[in-house]
PDB file of C-alpha atoms in Angstrom:
ATOM      1  CA  UNK A   1       0.000   0.000   0.000  1.00 67.00           C
ATOM      2  CA  UNK A   2       2.616   2.595   1.089  1.00 70.00           C
ATOM      3  CA  UNK A   3       5.095   1.470  -1.535  1.00 78.00           C
ATOM      4  CA  UNK A   4       2.764   1.956  -4.509  1.00 81.00           C
ATOM      5  CA  UNK A   5       1.103   5.157  -3.334  1.00 83.00           C
ATOM      6  CA  UNK A   6       4.307   6.956  -2.299  1.00 81.00           C
ATOM      7  CA  UNK A   7       6.564   5.162  -4.811  1.00 82.00           C
ATOM      8  CA  UNK A   8       8.759   3.785  -2.000  1.00 79.00           C
ATOM      9  CA  UNK A   9      11.515   1.195  -2.404  1.00 76.00           C
ATOM     10  CA  UNK A  10      10.975  -0.314   1.078  1.00 74.00           C
ATOM     11  CA  UNK A  11       8.023  -0.735   3.389  1.00 76.00           C
ATOM     12  CA  UNK A  12       8.187   2.074   5.964  1.00 71.00           C
ATOM     13  CA  UNK A  13       8.063   1.545   9.732  1.00 70.00           C
ATOM     14  CA  UNK A  14       9.649  -1.908   9.596  1.00 73.00           C
ATOM     15  CA  UNK A  15      12.852  -3.097  11.244  1.00 71.00           C
ATOM     16  CA  UNK A  16      14.514  -4.409   8.092  1.00 73.00           C
ATOM     17  CA  UNK A  17      15.092  -1.080   6.343  1.00 72.00           C
ATOM     18  CA  UNK A  18      18.779  -1.027   5.291  1.00 73.00           C
ATOM     19  CA  UNK A  19      20.840   0.884   7.858  1.00 72.00           C
ATOM     20  CA  UNK A  20      22.289   3.267   5.288  1.00 74.00           C
ATOM     21  CA  UNK A  21      18.782   4.366   4.253  1.00 73.00           C
ATOM     22  CA  UNK A  22      17.489   5.217   7.726  1.00 74.00           C
ATOM     23  CA  UNK A  23      16.901   8.830   8.707  1.00 75.00           C
ATOM     24  CA  UNK A  24      19.918  10.323  10.430  1.00 80.00           C
ATOM     25  CA  UNK A  25      19.271  13.312  12.690  1.00 84.00           C
ATOM     26  CA  UNK A  26      22.027  15.760  13.619  1.00 89.00           C
ATOM     27  CA  UNK A  27      22.286  14.155  17.074  1.00 89.00           C
ATOM     28  CA  UNK A  28      22.478  10.697  15.481  1.00 89.00           C
ATOM     29  CA  UNK A  29      25.295  11.819  13.140  1.00 91.00           C
ATOM     30  CA  UNK A  30      27.220  13.359  16.018  1.00 94.00           C
ATOM     31  CA  UNK A  31      26.826  10.284  18.239  1.00 94.00           C
ATOM     32  CA  UNK A  32      27.785   8.006  15.345  1.00 94.00           C
ATOM     33  CA  UNK A  33      30.967  10.024  14.803  1.00 94.00           C
ATOM     34  CA  UNK A  34      31.804   9.802  18.495  1.00 96.00           C
ATOM     35  CA  UNK A  35      31.256   6.030  18.518  1.00 96.00           C
ATOM     36  CA  UNK A  36      33.499   5.579  15.467  1.00 96.00           C
ATOM     37  CA  UNK A  37      36.158   7.579  17.320  1.00 96.00           C
ATOM     38  CA  UNK A  38      35.667   5.361  20.396  1.00 95.00           C
ATOM     39  CA  UNK A  39      36.065   2.240  18.236  1.00 95.00           C
ATOM     40  CA  UNK A  40      39.249   3.562  16.655  1.00 95.00           C
ATOM     41  CA  UNK A  41      40.789   4.609  19.985  1.00 93.00           C
ATOM     42  CA  UNK A  42      39.454   1.550  21.835  1.00 92.00           C
ATOM     43  CA  UNK A  43      37.509   3.596  24.392  1.00 92.00           C
ATOM     44  CA  UNK A  44      34.707   2.805  26.845  1.00 92.00           C
ATOM     45  CA  UNK A  45      31.515   4.580  25.738  1.00 94.00           C
ATOM     46  CA  UNK A  46      27.990   4.743  27.130  1.00 95.00           C
ATOM     47  CA  UNK A  47      24.956   5.630  24.985  1.00 95.00           C
ATOM     48  CA  UNK A  48      21.615   6.331  26.643  1.00 94.00           C
ATOM     49  CA  UNK A  49      18.209   7.428  25.384  1.00 92.00           C
ATOM     50  CA  UNK A  50      14.541   7.136  26.154  1.00 92.00           C
ATOM     51  CA  UNK A  51      12.703   4.203  24.516  1.00 90.00           C
ATOM     52  CA  UNK A  52      12.031   4.880  20.833  1.00 84.00           C
ATOM     53  CA  UNK A  53      14.731   7.508  20.343  1.00 86.00           C
ATOM     54  CA  UNK A  54      16.855   5.405  17.989  1.00 85.00           C
ATOM     55  CA  UNK A  55      19.362   3.411  20.044  1.00 89.00           C
ATOM     56  CA  UNK A  56      18.886   0.262  17.947  1.00 87.00           C
ATOM     57  CA  UNK A  57      19.008   2.288  14.738  1.00 87.00           C
ATOM     58  CA  UNK A  58      22.233   3.888  15.924  1.00 91.00           C
ATOM     59  CA  UNK A  59      23.806   0.499  16.708  1.00 92.00           C
ATOM     60  CA  UNK A  60      22.858  -0.883  13.290  1.00 90.00           C
ATOM     61  CA  UNK A  61      24.294   2.173  11.576  1.00 91.00           C
ATOM     62  CA  UNK A  62      27.443   2.055  13.731  1.00 94.00           C
ATOM     63  CA  UNK A  63      27.972  -1.599  12.821  1.00 93.00           C
ATOM     64  CA  UNK A  64      27.607  -0.769   9.102  1.00 91.00           C
ATOM     65  CA  UNK A  65      30.090   2.135   9.398  1.00 91.00           C
ATOM     66  CA  UNK A  66      32.939   0.023  10.770  1.00 94.00           C
ATOM     67  CA  UNK A  67      35.125  -1.470   8.005  1.00 94.00           C
ATOM     68  CA  UNK A  68      35.026  -5.273   8.332  1.00 94.00           C
ATOM     69  CA  UNK A  69      38.707  -5.551   7.394  1.00 95.00           C
ATOM     70  CA  UNK A  70      39.677  -3.429  10.417  1.00 96.00           C
ATOM     71  CA  UNK A  71      37.139  -4.371  13.109  1.00 96.00           C
ATOM     72  CA  UNK A  72      35.514  -7.378  14.718  1.00 95.00           C
ATOM     73  CA  UNK A  73      32.211  -6.412  16.338  1.00 95.00           C
ATOM     74  CA  UNK A  74      30.790  -8.511  19.168  1.00 94.00           C
ATOM     75  CA  UNK A  75      27.171  -7.832  20.129  1.00 94.00           C
ATOM     76  CA  UNK A  76      25.285  -9.015  23.215  1.00 92.00           C
ATOM     77  CA  UNK A  77      21.755  -8.219  24.322  1.00 88.00           C
ATOM     78  CA  UNK A  78      20.659 -10.153  27.377  1.00 79.00           C
ATOM     79  CA  UNK A  79      18.837  -8.682  30.366  1.00 69.00           C
ATOM     80  CA  UNK A  80      19.989 -11.495  32.689  1.00 76.00           C
ATOM     81  CA  UNK A  81      23.611 -11.514  31.590  1.00 83.00           C
ATOM     82  CA  UNK A  82      25.889 -12.848  34.317  1.00 85.00           C
ATOM     83  CA  UNK A  83      29.690 -12.453  34.117  1.00 86.00           C
ATOM     84  CA  UNK A  84      30.071 -16.106  33.136  1.00 87.00           C
ATOM     85  CA  UNK A  85      27.518 -15.795  30.305  1.00 87.00           C
ATOM     86  CA  UNK A  86      29.052 -12.483  29.264  1.00 88.00           C
ATOM     87  CA  UNK A  87      32.373 -14.203  28.548  1.00 88.00           C
ATOM     88  CA  UNK A  88      30.647 -17.225  27.020  1.00 90.00           C
ATOM     89  CA  UNK A  89      28.649 -14.983  24.661  1.00 90.00           C
ATOM     90  CA  UNK A  90      31.751 -13.134  23.470  1.00 90.00           C
ATOM     91  CA  UNK A  91      33.828 -16.302  23.070  1.00 92.00           C
ATOM     92  CA  UNK A  92      30.985 -18.015  21.160  1.00 93.00           C
ATOM     93  CA  UNK A  93      30.991 -15.154  18.656  1.00 92.00           C
ATOM     94  CA  UNK A  94      34.733 -15.607  18.223  1.00 90.00           C
ATOM     95  CA  UNK A  95      34.177 -19.317  17.523  1.00 92.00           C
ATOM     96  CA  UNK A  96      35.731 -20.483  20.794  1.00 91.00           C
ATOM     97  CA  UNK A  97      34.276 -22.788  23.434  1.00 87.00           C
ATOM     98  CA  UNK A  98      34.444 -21.003  26.759  1.00 84.00           C
ATOM     99  CA  UNK A  99      35.913 -22.566  29.848  1.00 83.00           C
ATOM    100  CA  UNK A 100      33.668 -23.233  32.814  1.00 80.00           C
ATOM    101  CA  UNK A 101      35.179 -20.846  35.370  1.00 83.00           C
ATOM    102  CA  UNK A 102      34.797 -17.110  34.891  1.00 80.00           C
ATOM    103  CA  UNK A 103      38.491 -16.347  35.505  1.00 80.00           C
ATOM    104  CA  UNK A 104      39.548 -18.942  32.936  1.00 89.00           C
ATOM    105  CA  UNK A 105      37.065 -17.558  30.393  1.00 88.00           C
ATOM    106  CA  UNK A 106      38.319 -14.023  31.010  1.00 87.00           C
ATOM    107  CA  UNK A 107      41.922 -15.077  30.344  1.00 89.00           C
ATOM    108  CA  UNK A 108      40.757 -17.019  27.284  1.00 90.00           C
ATOM    109  CA  UNK A 109      39.016 -13.893  25.931  1.00 90.00           C
ATOM    110  CA  UNK A 110      42.080 -11.736  26.618  1.00 88.00           C
ATOM    111  CA  UNK A 111      44.273 -14.225  24.735  1.00 90.00           C
ATOM    112  CA  UNK A 112      41.834 -14.324  21.804  1.00 92.00           C
ATOM    113  CA  UNK A 113      41.853 -10.519  21.638  1.00 90.00           C
ATOM    114  CA  UNK A 114      45.671 -10.542  21.690  1.00 90.00           C
ATOM    115  CA  UNK A 115      45.645 -12.846  18.653  1.00 92.00           C
ATOM    116  CA  UNK A 116      43.078 -10.670  16.858  1.00 92.00           C
ATOM    117  CA  UNK A 117      45.091  -7.518  17.529  1.00 89.00           C
ATOM    118  CA  UNK A 118      48.558  -8.987  16.934  1.00 89.00           C
ATOM    119  CA  UNK A 119      48.025 -11.503  14.133  1.00 92.00           C
ATOM    120  CA  UNK A 120      44.875 -10.318  12.332  1.00 93.00           C
ATOM    121  CA  UNK A 121      45.626  -6.621  12.992  1.00 93.00           C
ATOM    122  CA  UNK A 122      41.986  -5.912  13.793  1.00 94.00           C
ATOM    123  CA  UNK A 123      40.359  -3.976  16.596  1.00 94.00           C
ATOM    124  CA  UNK A 124      37.612  -5.505  18.733  1.00 94.00           C
ATOM    125  CA  UNK A 125      34.421  -3.593  19.507  1.00 95.00           C
ATOM    126  CA  UNK A 126      32.053  -5.039  22.112  1.00 94.00           C
ATOM    127  CA  UNK A 127      28.491  -3.657  22.101  1.00 94.00           C
ATOM    128  CA  UNK A 128      26.183  -4.464  25.004  1.00 93.00           C
ATOM    129  CA  UNK A 129      22.574  -3.545  24.348  1.00 93.00           C
ATOM    130  CA  UNK A 130      19.914  -3.197  27.057  1.00 91.00           C
ATOM    131  CA  UNK A 131      22.717  -2.388  29.496  1.00 89.00           C
ATOM    132  CA  UNK A 132      20.301  -0.658  31.898  1.00 91.00           C
ATOM    133  CA  UNK A 133      19.150  -4.155  32.913  1.00 89.00           C
ATOM    134  CA  UNK A 134      22.634  -5.417  33.839  1.00 87.00           C
ATOM    135  CA  UNK A 135      23.530  -6.145  37.450  1.00 87.00           C
ATOM    136  CA  UNK A 136      26.479  -4.515  39.211  1.00 86.00           C
ATOM    137  CA  UNK A 137      28.515  -7.735  39.141  1.00 87.00           C
ATOM    138  CA  UNK A 138      28.353  -7.849  35.331  1.00 86.00           C
ATOM    139  CA  UNK A 139      29.108  -4.135  34.961  1.00 85.00           C
ATOM    140  CA  UNK A 140      32.153  -4.602  37.204  1.00 84.00           C
ATOM    141  CA  UNK A 141      33.609  -7.054  34.691  1.00 82.00           C
ATOM    142  CA  UNK A 142      34.231  -4.210  32.239  1.00 79.00           C
ATOM    143  CA  UNK A 143      36.459  -2.525  34.771  1.00 77.00           C
ATOM    144  CA  UNK A 144      38.514  -5.690  35.187  1.00 76.00           C
ATOM    145  CA  UNK A 145      38.518  -6.499  31.486  1.00 77.00           C
ATOM    146  CA  UNK A 146      39.693  -3.020  30.539  1.00 76.00           C
ATOM    147  CA  UNK A 147      42.396  -3.039  33.241  1.00 71.00           C
ATOM    148  CA  UNK A 148      44.982  -4.429  30.884  1.00 61.00           C
ATOM    149  CA  UNK A 149      48.787  -4.371  30.797  1.00 59.00           C
ATOM    150  CA  UNK A 150      48.997  -2.503  34.075  1.00 49.00           C
ATOM    151  CA  UNK A 151      46.180  -0.229  32.902  1.00 56.00           C
ATOM    152  CA  UNK A 152      48.349   1.208  30.102  1.00 57.00           C
ATOM    153  CA  UNK A 153      45.981   0.346  27.236  1.00 66.00           C
ATOM    154  CA  UNK A 154      42.500  -0.883  26.455  1.00 77.00           C
ATOM    155  CA  UNK A 155      42.290  -4.250  24.675  1.00 84.00           C
ATOM    156  CA  UNK A 156      38.945  -3.430  23.066  1.00 89.00           C
ATOM    157  CA  UNK A 157      36.310  -0.764  22.656  1.00 92.00           C
ATOM    158  CA  UNK A 158      33.246  -1.274  24.851  1.00 92.00           C
ATOM    159  CA  UNK A 159      29.914   0.405  24.104  1.00 95.00           C
ATOM    160  CA  UNK A 160      27.122   0.108  26.661  1.00 93.00           C
ATOM    161  CA  UNK A 161      23.734   1.010  25.202  1.00 94.00           C
ATOM    162  CA  UNK A 162      20.657   1.429  27.366  1.00 93.00           C
ATOM    163  CA  UNK A 163      17.750   3.520  28.468  1.00 93.00           C
ATOM    164  CA  UNK A 164      18.421   6.724  30.402  1.00 91.00           C
ATOM    165  CA  UNK A 165      18.059   4.856  33.703  1.00 90.00           C
ATOM    166  CA  UNK A 166      21.449   3.236  32.990  1.00 88.00           C
ATOM    167  CA  UNK A 167      23.082   6.571  33.747  1.00 88.00           C
ATOM    168  CA  UNK A 168      20.455   8.195  35.981  1.00 86.00           C
ATOM    169  CA  UNK A 169      19.740   5.376  38.428  1.00 84.00           C
ATOM    170  CA  UNK A 170      22.828   3.198  38.143  1.00 86.00           C
ATOM    171  CA  UNK A 171      26.098   4.712  36.981  1.00 87.00           C
ATOM    172  CA  UNK A 172      25.582   7.971  38.896  1.00 88.00           C
ATOM    173  CA  UNK A 173      25.455   6.083  42.201  1.00 87.00           C
ATOM    174  CA  UNK A 174      28.508   6.000  44.464  1.00 89.00           C
ATOM    175  CA  UNK A 175      28.780   2.203  44.302  1.00 87.00           C
ATOM    176  CA  UNK A 176      29.439   2.516  40.548  1.00 85.00           C
ATOM    177  CA  UNK A 177      32.141   5.172  40.967  1.00 87.00           C
ATOM    178  CA  UNK A 178      34.973   2.808  39.943  1.00 85.00           C
ATOM    179  CA  UNK A 179      33.135   1.915  36.722  1.00 86.00           C
ATOM    180  CA  UNK A 180      32.169   5.534  36.049  1.00 86.00           C
ATOM    181  CA  UNK A 181      35.830   6.597  36.238  1.00 86.00           C
ATOM    182  CA  UNK A 182      36.624   4.195  33.384  1.00 86.00           C
ATOM    183  CA  UNK A 183      34.031   5.708  31.024  1.00 89.00           C
ATOM    184  CA  UNK A 184      35.711   7.773  28.313  1.00 91.00           C
ATOM    185  CA  UNK A 185      32.605   9.008  26.536  1.00 93.00           C
ATOM    186  CA  UNK A 186      28.927   9.408  27.373  1.00 94.00           C
ATOM    187  CA  UNK A 187      26.335  10.190  24.696  1.00 93.00           C
ATOM    188  CA  UNK A 188      22.618  10.835  25.025  1.00 92.00           C
ATOM    189  CA  UNK A 189      20.250  10.610  22.059  1.00 90.00           C
ATOM    190  CA  UNK A 190      17.436  13.172  22.329  1.00 89.00           C
ATOM    191  CA  UNK A 191      13.931  12.880  20.903  1.00 87.00           C
ATOM    192  CA  UNK A 192      13.510  14.071  17.331  1.00 83.00           C
ATOM    193  CA  UNK A 193      12.408  17.685  17.228  1.00 83.00           C
ATOM    194  CA  UNK A 194       9.338  18.830  15.303  1.00 85.00           C
ATOM    195  CA  UNK A 195      11.174  19.571  12.050  1.00 85.00           C
ATOM    196  CA  UNK A 196      13.033  16.216  12.122  1.00 79.00           C
ATOM    197  CA  UNK A 197       9.752  14.386  12.734  1.00 76.00           C
TER     198      UNK A 197
END
């Protein structure tokens, strides 16, 4: 119906519109540029927004922007993600069978990233969606994972994506201070304004 009447190439309001053909607001372009910078510099970034403001669209577009010959992107979206399943999920995407104990899996992931960086000459980007639902124990793992080579470098870029409560009701709290100090970049996607709508 829409396609014929408006002479459209794709059905509007569906999830499978190609990422490069989605509307890109000024805020989206700016956040996308910042995320590409974070990927290149292997930084820890947090992206928050209200539901429906384009977080998923942004992630899809970000994934499409990263050259596949330079980056390996790992994506997890699990509201009940424990540290053990966090490592298992990342190792599964790298084609490795994770070890049972969390510490062993962490070392296994660090070794795999070393190989990717040293042999394949690629950078690793880890995107965690729905991060506002993660427990403190899982969030703490990023601090330990990014504490690498005596804290002199970051082995991968980490992007936490979640609703505004991720920052407002979690990361701002004192008990998350150690994690907050590791964050290099924080972006908030606003609602579209009237002209953008």
